[in-house]
Amino acid sequence: MPQYRHLGAIPPKRHTANRRDGGHKGEGIYYEEVVTTAGFGRAYSIVYHLRPPTRVLKVEPAGDMALEFVRQAALRHHHLKSGALPKAGDPIHGRVPLLANDDVILSRCRPEKPQEELFRNASADEVIFVHHGKGTLHTMFGPLPFREYDYVVIPRTTTYRIIFEGDADLLIVESTGALTLPSHYLNPDGQLRLGAPYSERDLHGPTQIAFIDKEEPTTVVVKDFSPLPSAGEGPGVRGARLTRYTLAQHPFDVVGWDGMVYPFTFNADDFEPITGRIHQPPPVHQTFDAPGFVLCTFAPRMLDTDPDAIKVPYAHSNVQADEVLYYVRGRFGSRRGVEEASFTLHPHGIPHGPHPGTIVASKDVKFTDELAVMLDTFRPLLLTKQALALDDAGYPFSWADG
């Protein structure tokens, strides 16, 4: 998680009265909400509200967000051309899930309308990668501006509304496990090491409190991963249920908070690549860690300096991982035929590598302008019906002329 932060009015000691004049029902205090992770064992934040955050007027079903997987008759590579997806829905209901397993869901979203209701993901940390667009994430921790190529990291149970300034194009990663900074980037005191590819200065949290003082019914749609019944044979249909809560007040009635659980942004262009005399393996590009997968950033960088260095990745068999690359911008030196917003999925057990001709073509190249997001998952990924509609069926044979 990012570093300790505090904003607004908080008492000198935890779990003591944060006093005020008057207040809700004349009780003369602000109301403490403790947001914990891993039970009480990991990072937490403490938030102070004008009113108790537990005042619920109504609870009702709000549908589901099902995942419709396809049964694949063969193990093969995939190229998904997601740039062809049309605009649809809002930043929540317009999400198109493409790849998933029990640890992670990868979706694309090109919203055509603004988010109306507040939203809370109760079962997953979210990373919203802003391929195109800018705007502000509004939460009880305060407004958080974001821009193109930002990773917007939203801890689970954070209620939010995302507002864009113009069009937006998003990659969304939902992690059922806790998303963290890689532990090997941290020194024993919890500070990012000097050799890490980014520092605390690159992680941006809220800088002002939210403080929306509205005593009026406010709805929040809550998503949780309670599996739905399977439909027929095969992987079937599963996903998440949605529940609509009507609260007695706006939940952003916050006067202050402190802790280490809050949303933050990190821009992919702030990643400082680690390069060497010969080709470095993908773990040097790691950006975030989570149970079941790692998330990496392939940022623009100088290439290998040895006169005989092969400057594109070597052929590789993923023995225990599925590899997903999402292509953001620039020319990816080892790959032909991919385009902006393409996904490639190279599953476990079969080799993949540079396309024919790219090894020799890279010999005199000194710099790459590529920007891509990579996930290595340690359990196999399943394709959804939406993904299959974007699949380039000829991709597995694109190495055949080599």
GROMACS .gro file of C-alpha atoms in nm:
model
  402
    1MET     CA    1   0.000   0.000   0.000
    2PRO     CA    2   0.108   0.366  -0.031
    3GLN     CA    3   0.246   0.565   0.260
    4TYR     CA    4   0.059   0.698   0.565
    5ARG     CA    5  -0.145   1.008   0.490
    6HIS     CA    6  -0.382   1.231   0.688
    7LEU     CA    7  -0.626   1.503   0.589
    8GLY     CA    8  -0.872   1.725   0.776
    9ALA     CA    9  -0.981   1.712   1.139
   10ILE     CA   10  -0.879   1.404   1.337
   11PRO     CA   11  -0.842   1.362   1.716
   12PRO     CA   12  -0.497   1.315   1.874
   13LYS     CA   13  -0.580   0.954   1.973
   14ARG     CA   14  -0.762   0.677   1.787
   15HIS     CA   15  -1.105   0.567   1.911
   16THR     CA   16  -1.153   0.876   2.124
   17ALA     CA   17  -1.427   1.135   2.084
   18ASN     CA   18  -1.368   1.375   1.795
   19ARG     CA   19  -1.581   1.650   1.944
   20ARG     CA   20  -1.787   1.919   1.773
   21ASP     CA   21  -2.062   2.162   1.862
   22GLY     CA   22  -2.412   2.030   1.803
   23GLY     CA   23  -2.390   1.765   1.536
   24HIS     CA   24  -2.614   1.472   1.450
   25LYS     CA   25  -2.895   1.444   1.705
   26GLY     CA   26  -2.701   1.686   1.924
   27GLU     CA   27  -2.449   1.417   2.021
   28GLY     CA   28  -2.155   1.654   1.978
   29ILE     CA   29  -1.914   1.417   1.799
   30TYR     CA   30  -1.790   1.313   1.457
   31TYR     CA   31  -1.846   0.943   1.385
   32GLU     CA   32  -1.548   0.714   1.342
   33GLU     CA   33  -1.535   0.449   1.066
   34VAL     CA   34  -1.237   0.211   1.067
   35VAL     CA   35  -1.153   0.061   0.726
   36THR     CA   36  -0.934  -0.248   0.776
   37THR     CA   37  -0.776  -0.507   0.547
   38ALA     CA   38  -0.698  -0.876   0.609
   39GLY     CA   39  -0.927  -0.868   0.909
   40PHE     CA   40  -0.732  -0.638   1.140
   41GLY     CA   41  -0.393  -0.765   1.028
   42ARG     CA   42  -0.283  -0.527   0.752
   43ALA     CA   43  -0.316  -0.162   0.644
   44TYR     CA   44  -0.611   0.044   0.765
   45SER     CA   45  -0.757   0.393   0.763
   46ILE     CA   46  -0.983   0.575   1.010
   47VAL     CA   47  -1.245   0.813   0.872
   48TYR     CA   48  -1.459   1.070   1.059
   49HIS     CA   49  -1.814   1.141   0.938
   50LEU     CA   50  -2.074   1.404   1.023
   51ARG     CA   51  -2.326   1.122   1.073
   52PRO     CA   52  -2.306   0.747   1.141
   53PRO     CA   53  -2.213   0.573   0.812
   54THR     CA   54  -2.444   0.281   0.898
   55ARG     CA   55  -2.780   0.457   0.841
   56VAL     CA   56  -2.940   0.238   0.573
   57LEU     CA   57  -3.297   0.306   0.460
   58LYS     CA   58  -3.340   0.034   0.199
   59VAL     CA   59  -3.163  -0.273   0.055
   60GLU     CA   60  -3.274  -0.425  -0.276
   61PRO     CA   61  -3.135  -0.651  -0.549
   62ALA     CA   62  -2.991  -0.460  -0.845
   63GLY     CA   63  -2.917  -0.742  -1.090
   64ASP     CA   64  -2.586  -0.906  -1.163
   65MET     CA   65  -2.268  -0.873  -1.369
   66ALA     CA   66  -2.236  -1.222  -1.513
   67LEU     CA   67  -1.927  -1.364  -1.680
   68GLU     CA   68  -2.010  -1.583  -1.978
   69PHE     CA   69  -1.712  -1.807  -2.044
   70VAL     CA   70  -1.656  -2.013  -2.358
   71ARG     CA   71  -1.531  -2.369  -2.363
   72GLN     CA   72  -1.210  -2.380  -2.567
   73ALA     CA   73  -1.149  -2.704  -2.754
   74ALA     CA   74  -0.777  -2.630  -2.796
   75LEU     CA   75  -0.497  -2.461  -2.603
   76ARG     CA   76  -0.370  -2.178  -2.825
   77HIS     CA   77  -0.251  -1.819  -2.842
   78HIS     CA   78  -0.503  -1.538  -2.882
   79HIS     CA   79  -0.499  -1.184  -3.021
   80LEU     CA   80  -0.801  -0.979  -2.910
   81LYS     CA   81  -0.857  -0.656  -3.103
   82SER     CA   82  -1.042  -0.463  -2.834
   83GLY     CA   83  -1.000  -0.128  -3.009
   84ALA     CA   84  -1.306  -0.229  -3.212
   85LEU     CA   85  -1.533  -0.220  -2.906
   86PRO     CA   86  -1.806   0.045  -2.938
   87LYS     CA   87  -1.886   0.301  -2.671
   88ALA     CA   88  -2.148   0.170  -2.431
   89GLY     CA   89  -2.293   0.232  -2.088
   90ASP     CA   90  -2.131   0.418  -1.802
   91PRO     CA   91  -1.795   0.354  -1.627
   92ILE     CA   92  -1.953   0.070  -1.427
   93HIS     CA   93  -2.221  -0.097  -1.639
   94GLY     CA   94  -2.034  -0.036  -1.965
   95ARG     CA   95  -1.749  -0.271  -1.869
   96VAL     CA   96  -1.684  -0.557  -2.110
   97PRO     CA   97  -1.512  -0.851  -1.934
   98LEU     CA   98  -1.270  -1.035  -2.162
   99LEU     CA   99  -1.042  -1.257  -1.952
  100ALA     CA  100  -1.082  -1.392  -1.599
  101ASN     CA  101  -0.998  -1.654  -1.342
  102ASP     CA  102  -1.058  -1.680  -0.967
  103ASP     CA  103  -0.790  -1.415  -0.899
  104VAL     CA  104  -0.848  -1.146  -1.159
  105ILE     CA  105  -1.093  -1.005  -1.413
  106LEU     CA  106  -0.971  -0.798  -1.709
  107SER     CA  107  -1.229  -0.572  -1.871
  108ARG     CA  108  -1.241  -0.290  -2.122
  109CYS     CA  109  -1.470   0.011  -2.100
  110ARG     CA  110  -1.543   0.297  -2.338
  111PRO     CA  111  -1.825   0.477  -2.154
  112GLU     CA  112  -2.075   0.680  -2.353
  113LYS     CA  113  -2.257   0.833  -2.056
  114PRO     CA  114  -2.166   0.952  -1.705
  115GLN     CA  115  -2.190   0.741  -1.391
  116GLU     CA  116  -2.514   0.822  -1.213
  117GLU     CA  117  -2.514   0.615  -0.893
  118LEU     CA  118  -2.228   0.575  -0.650
  119PHE     CA  119  -2.051   0.238  -0.677
  120ARG     CA  120  -1.861   0.014  -0.437
  121ASN     CA  121  -1.673  -0.305  -0.522
  122ALA     CA  122  -1.699  -0.515  -0.206
  123SER     CA  123  -1.493  -0.809  -0.332
  124ALA     CA  124  -1.203  -0.673  -0.537
  125ASP     CA  125  -0.935  -0.407  -0.546
  126GLU     CA  126  -0.964  -0.221  -0.876
  127VAL     CA  127  -0.696  -0.080  -1.103
  128ILE     CA  128  -0.837   0.145  -1.374
  129PHE     CA  129  -0.574   0.211  -1.640
  130VAL     CA  130  -0.664   0.528  -1.828
  131HIS     CA  131  -0.565   0.456  -2.188
  132HIS     CA  132  -0.727   0.780  -2.302
  133GLY     CA  133  -0.901   1.053  -2.106
  134LYS     CA  134  -0.880   1.249  -1.785
  135GLY     CA  135  -1.109   1.333  -1.498
  136THR     CA  136  -1.161   1.297  -1.124
  137LEU     CA  137  -1.233   1.003  -0.896
  138HIS     CA  138  -1.464   1.113  -0.614
  139THR     CA  139  -1.454   0.911  -0.289
  140MET     CA  140  -1.497   0.973   0.083
  141PHE     CA  141  -1.118   1.020   0.097
  142GLY     CA  142  -1.148   1.326  -0.128
  143PRO     CA  143  -1.131   1.406  -0.499
  144LEU     CA  144  -0.845   1.244  -0.690
  145PRO     CA  145  -0.757   1.385  -1.035
  146PHE     CA  146  -0.627   1.145  -1.299
  147ARG     CA  147  -0.487   1.173  -1.650
  148GLU     CA  148  -0.393   0.966  -1.951
  149TYR     CA  149  -0.177   0.661  -1.869
  150ASP     CA  150  -0.259   0.676  -1.498
  151TYR     CA  151  -0.317   0.361  -1.300
  152VAL     CA  152  -0.604   0.460  -1.069
  153VAL     CA  153  -0.586   0.218  -0.774
  154ILE     CA  154  -0.912   0.185  -0.578
  155PRO     CA  155  -0.912  -0.032  -0.263
  156ARG     CA  156  -1.208  -0.263  -0.222
  157THR     CA  157  -1.511  -0.120  -0.036
  158THR     CA  158  -1.425   0.232  -0.152
  159THR     CA  159  -1.748   0.402  -0.260
  160TYR     CA  160  -1.684   0.618  -0.565
  161ARG     CA  161  -1.810   0.811  -0.863
  162ILE     CA  162  -1.575   0.865  -1.157
  163ILE     CA  163  -1.627   1.177  -1.367
  164PHE     CA  164  -1.452   1.223  -1.702
  165GLU     CA  165  -1.371   1.540  -1.891
  166GLY     CA  166  -1.464   1.421  -2.240
  167ASP     CA  167  -1.422   1.072  -2.386
  168ALA     CA  168  -1.246   0.791  -2.201
  169ASP     CA  169  -1.095   0.454  -2.291
  170LEU     CA  170  -1.016   0.222  -2.000
  171LEU     CA  171  -0.853  -0.108  -1.908
  172ILE     CA  172  -0.993  -0.236  -1.578
  173VAL     CA  173  -0.825  -0.496  -1.357
  174GLU     CA  174  -1.019  -0.642  -1.062
  175SER     CA  175  -0.811  -0.833  -0.809
  176THR     CA  176  -0.987  -1.061  -0.562
  177GLY     CA  177  -0.669  -1.063  -0.351
  178ALA     CA  178  -0.499  -0.761  -0.198
  179LEU     CA  179  -0.315  -0.548  -0.455
  180THR     CA  180   0.015  -0.419  -0.311
  181LEU     CA  181   0.347  -0.267  -0.404
  182PRO     CA  182   0.602  -0.545  -0.468
  183SER     CA  183   0.766  -0.633  -0.137
  184HIS     CA  184   1.113  -0.656  -0.292
  185TYR     CA  185   1.088  -0.286  -0.383
  186LEU     CA  186   1.057  -0.197  -0.012
  187ASN     CA  187   1.335  -0.171   0.244
  188PRO     CA  188   1.285  -0.316   0.596
  189ASP     CA  189   1.147   0.021   0.709
  190GLY     CA  190   0.869   0.013   0.449
  191GLN     CA  191   1.017   0.280   0.223
  192LEU     CA  192   1.060   0.224  -0.150
  193ARG     CA  193   1.424   0.138  -0.213
  194LEU     CA  194   1.646   0.375  -0.410
  195GLY     CA  195   1.677   0.108  -0.679
  196ALA     CA  196   1.302   0.062  -0.724
  197PRO     CA  197   1.156   0.177  -1.059
  198TYR     CA  198   0.939   0.439  -0.887
  199SER     CA  199   0.928   0.626  -0.557
  200GLU     CA  200   0.670   0.764  -0.316
  201ARG     CA  201   0.685   1.091  -0.510
  202ASP     CA  202   0.521   0.912  -0.803
  203LEU     CA  203   0.221   0.789  -0.600
  204HIS     CA  204  -0.050   1.054  -0.576
  205GLY     CA  205  -0.333   1.041  -0.322
  206PRO     CA  206  -0.613   1.286  -0.239
  207THR     CA  207  -0.500   1.628  -0.118
  208GLN     CA  208  -0.831   1.764   0.013
  209ILE     CA  209  -1.124   1.613   0.199
  210ALA     CA  210  -1.457   1.541   0.032
  211PHE     CA  211  -1.705   1.699   0.281
  212ILE     CA  212  -2.044   1.666   0.113
  213ASP     CA  213  -2.299   1.761   0.379
  214LYS     CA  214  -2.629   1.630   0.242
  215GLU     CA  215  -2.896   1.478   0.463
  216GLU     CA  216  -3.089   1.313   0.179
  217PRO     CA  217  -3.142   0.956   0.053
  218THR     CA  218  -2.841   0.850  -0.157
  219THR     CA  219  -2.806   0.522  -0.347
  220VAL     CA  220  -2.491   0.312  -0.368
  221VAL     CA  221  -2.464   0.005  -0.593
  222VAL     CA  222  -2.250  -0.264  -0.427
  223LYS     CA  223  -2.086  -0.545  -0.625
  224ASP     CA  224  -1.974  -0.869  -0.462
  225PHE     CA  225  -1.849  -1.197  -0.604
  226SER     CA  226  -2.114  -1.439  -0.487
  227PRO     CA  227  -2.108  -1.703  -0.762
  228LEU     CA  228  -2.422  -1.735  -0.967
  229PRO     CA  229  -2.562  -2.078  -1.059
  230SER     CA  230  -2.397  -2.243  -1.358
  231ALA     CA  231  -2.603  -2.236  -1.677
  232GLY     CA  232  -2.574  -2.565  -1.862
  233GLU     CA  233  -2.252  -2.751  -1.926
  234GLY     CA  234  -1.901  -2.615  -1.947
  235PRO     CA  235  -1.766  -2.313  -1.761
  236GLY     CA  236  -2.118  -2.171  -1.761
  237VAL     CA  237  -2.219  -1.833  -1.629
  238ARG     CA  238  -2.083  -1.684  -1.312
  239GLY     CA  239  -2.000  -1.341  -1.189
  240ALA     CA  240  -2.117  -1.097  -0.927
  241ARG     CA  241  -2.443  -0.982  -0.779
  242LEU     CA  242  -2.536  -0.617  -0.745
  243THR     CA  243  -2.717  -0.475  -0.444
  244ARG     CA  244  -2.859  -0.124  -0.422
  245TYR     CA  245  -2.829   0.041  -0.081
  246THR     CA  246  -3.020   0.358  -0.004
  247LEU     CA  247  -2.840   0.554   0.267
  248ALA     CA  248  -2.992   0.830   0.480
  249GLN     CA  249  -2.717   1.074   0.380
  250HIS     CA  250  -2.443   1.122   0.126
  251PRO     CA  251  -2.154   0.896   0.239
  252PHE     CA  252  -1.888   1.158   0.163
  253ASP     CA  253  -1.976   1.363   0.475
  254VAL     CA  254  -1.615   1.339   0.590
  255VAL     CA  255  -1.428   1.596   0.801
  256GLY     CA  256  -1.098   1.409   0.823
  257TRP     CA  257  -0.917   1.077   0.792
  258ASP     CA  258  -0.578   0.914   0.827
  259GLY     CA  259  -0.417   0.583   0.740
  260MET     CA  260  -0.278   0.377   0.455
  261VAL     CA  261  -0.594   0.260   0.277
  262TYR     CA  262  -0.702   0.515   0.016
  263PRO     CA  263  -0.713   0.548  -0.362
  264PHE     CA  264  -0.405   0.672  -0.545
  265THR     CA  265  -0.269   0.719  -0.894
  266PHE     CA  266   0.057   0.619  -1.057
  267ASN     CA  267   0.135   0.722  -1.413
  268ALA     CA  268   0.294   0.466  -1.646
  269ASP     CA  269   0.525   0.735  -1.785
  270ASP     CA  270   0.671   0.773  -1.433
  271PHE     CA  271   0.795   0.412  -1.434
  272GLU     CA  272   1.176   0.413  -1.449
  273PRO     CA  273   1.275   0.105  -1.654
  274ILE     CA  274   1.564  -0.114  -1.547
  275THR     CA  275   1.781  -0.209  -1.843
  276GLY     CA  276   2.112  -0.389  -1.883
  277ARG     CA  277   2.394  -0.498  -2.110
  278ILE     CA  278   2.178  -0.791  -2.221
  279HIS     CA  279   1.802  -0.845  -2.220
  280GLN     CA  280   1.635  -0.822  -1.878
  281PRO     CA  281   1.348  -1.060  -1.785
  282PRO     CA  282   0.990  -0.932  -1.742
  283PRO     CA  283   1.000  -0.918  -1.357
  284VAL     CA  284   1.210  -0.598  -1.379
  285HIS     CA  285   0.897  -0.432  -1.520
  286GLN     CA  286   0.674  -0.529  -1.225
  287THR     CA  287   0.454  -0.247  -1.098
  288PHE     CA  288   0.202  -0.411  -0.862
  289ASP     CA  289   0.170  -0.746  -0.688
  290ALA     CA  290  -0.137  -0.952  -0.599
  291PRO     CA  291  -0.213  -1.312  -0.500
  292GLY     CA  292  -0.233  -1.504  -0.825
  293PHE     CA  293  -0.082  -1.248  -1.062
  294VAL     CA  294   0.165  -0.966  -1.116
  295LEU     CA  295   0.105  -0.645  -1.311
  296CYS     CA  296   0.394  -0.497  -1.510
  297THR     CA  297   0.458  -0.182  -1.715
  298PHE     CA  298   0.662  -0.196  -2.035
  299ALA     CA  299   0.762   0.170  -2.056
  300PRO     CA  300   0.976   0.354  -2.315
  301ARG     CA  301   1.341   0.270  -2.246
  302MET     CA  302   1.694   0.232  -2.377
  303LEU     CA  303   1.764  -0.115  -2.511
  304ASP     CA  304   2.048  -0.356  -2.436
  305THR     CA  305   2.402  -0.227  -2.494
  306ASP     CA  306   2.609  -0.538  -2.566
  307PRO     CA  307   2.712  -0.543  -2.936
  308ASP     CA  308   2.575  -0.896  -2.970
  309ALA     CA  309   2.264  -0.845  -2.757
  310ILE     CA  310   1.931  -0.975  -2.887
  311LYS     CA  311   1.713  -0.674  -2.812
  312VAL     CA  312   1.373  -0.839  -2.831
  313PRO     CA  313   1.243  -1.101  -2.585
  314TYR     CA  314   1.363  -1.454  -2.638
  315ALA     CA  315   1.125  -1.740  -2.721
  316HIS     CA  316   0.959  -1.841  -2.398
  317SER     CA  317   0.747  -2.126  -2.266
  318ASN     CA  318   0.521  -2.016  -1.981
  319VAL     CA  319   0.542  -2.328  -1.768
  320GLN     CA  320   0.321  -2.206  -1.484
  321ALA     CA  321   0.170  -1.878  -1.601
  322ASP     CA  322  -0.056  -1.722  -1.860
  323GLU     CA  323   0.083  -1.398  -2.008
  324VAL     CA  324  -0.141  -1.111  -2.116
  325LEU     CA  325  -0.011  -0.799  -2.287
  326TYR     CA  326  -0.228  -0.492  -2.350
  327TYR     CA  327  -0.074  -0.262  -2.610
  328VAL     CA  328  -0.110   0.107  -2.530
  329ARG     CA  329   0.110   0.303  -2.772
  330GLY     CA  330   0.428   0.290  -2.979
  331ARG     CA  331   0.576   0.005  -3.178
  332PHE     CA  332   0.627  -0.324  -2.997
  333GLY     CA  333   0.952  -0.455  -3.144
  334SER     CA  334   0.890  -0.829  -3.102
  335ARG     CA  335   0.537  -0.840  -3.235
  336ARG     CA  336   0.377  -0.793  -3.577
  337GLY     CA  337   0.012  -0.720  -3.648
  338VAL     CA  338  -0.085  -0.585  -3.307
  339GLU     CA  339  -0.249  -0.245  -3.278
  340GLU     CA  340  -0.345   0.003  -3.010
  341ALA     CA  341  -0.578  -0.165  -2.756
  342SER     CA  342  -0.483  -0.516  -2.872
  343PHE     CA  343  -0.450  -0.793  -2.614
  344THR     CA  344  -0.228  -1.093  -2.669
  345LEU     CA  345  -0.281  -1.399  -2.451
  346HIS     CA  346   0.005  -1.650  -2.446
  347PRO     CA  347  -0.111  -1.936  -2.224
  348HIS     CA  348   0.089  -2.177  -2.014
  349GLY     CA  349   0.256  -2.479  -2.166
  350ILE     CA  350   0.326  -2.364  -2.523
  351PRO     CA  351   0.608  -2.138  -2.646
  352HIS     CA  352   0.574  -1.789  -2.785
  353GLY     CA  353   0.839  -1.545  -2.894
  354PRO     CA  354   0.944  -1.271  -3.133
  355HIS     CA  355   0.782  -1.278  -3.473
  356PRO     CA  356   0.997  -1.376  -3.774
  357GLY     CA  357   1.233  -1.098  -3.878
  358THR     CA  358   1.209  -0.896  -3.558
  359ILE     CA  359   1.531  -1.034  -3.405
  360VAL     CA  360   1.750  -0.915  -3.692
  361ALA     CA  361   1.552  -0.591  -3.727
  362SER     CA  362   1.625  -0.504  -3.364
  363LYS     CA  363   2.005  -0.523  -3.396
  364ASP     CA  364   2.073  -0.152  -3.445
  365VAL     CA  365   1.776  -0.021  -3.245
  366LYS     CA  366   1.884   0.167  -2.934
  367PHE     CA  367   1.549   0.284  -2.790
  368THR     CA  368   1.189   0.160  -2.785
  369ASP     CA  369   0.889   0.390  -2.750
  370GLU     CA  370   0.650   0.107  -2.661
  371LEU     CA  371   0.406   0.136  -2.372
  372ALA     CA  372   0.218  -0.177  -2.266
  373VAL     CA  373   0.054  -0.327  -1.958
  374MET     CA  374   0.133  -0.692  -1.882
  375LEU     CA  375  -0.021  -0.943  -1.645
  376ASP     CA  376   0.126  -1.282  -1.564
  377THR     CA  377  -0.140  -1.498  -1.397
  378PHE     CA  378  -0.054  -1.815  -1.210
  379ARG     CA  379  -0.385  -1.983  -1.286
  380PRO     CA  380  -0.522  -2.027  -1.639
  381LEU     CA  381  -0.736  -1.749  -1.781
  382LEU     CA  382  -1.074  -1.813  -1.938
  383LEU     CA  383  -1.208  -1.618  -2.235
  384THR     CA  384  -1.556  -1.468  -2.229
  385LYS     CA  385  -1.802  -1.468  -2.518
  386GLN     CA  386  -1.720  -1.100  -2.571
  387ALA     CA  387  -1.350  -1.184  -2.603
  388LEU     CA  388  -1.411  -1.456  -2.858
  389ALA     CA  389  -1.591  -1.205  -3.080
  390LEU     CA  390  -1.269  -0.997  -3.091
  391ASP     CA  391  -1.030  -1.288  -3.147
  392ASP     CA  392  -0.796  -1.305  -3.447
  393ALA     CA  393  -0.822  -1.674  -3.534
  394GLY     CA  394  -0.506  -1.661  -3.746
  395TYR     CA  395  -0.279  -1.535  -3.467
  396PRO     CA  396  -0.150  -1.880  -3.356
  397PHE     CA  397  -0.005  -1.927  -3.706
  398SER     CA  398   0.163  -1.585  -3.731
  399TRP     CA  399   0.507  -1.740  -3.659
  400ALA     CA  400   0.475  -2.004  -3.933
  401ASP     CA  401   0.673  -1.820  -4.202
  402GLY     CA  402   0.980  -1.795  -3.980
   0.00000   0.00000   0.00000
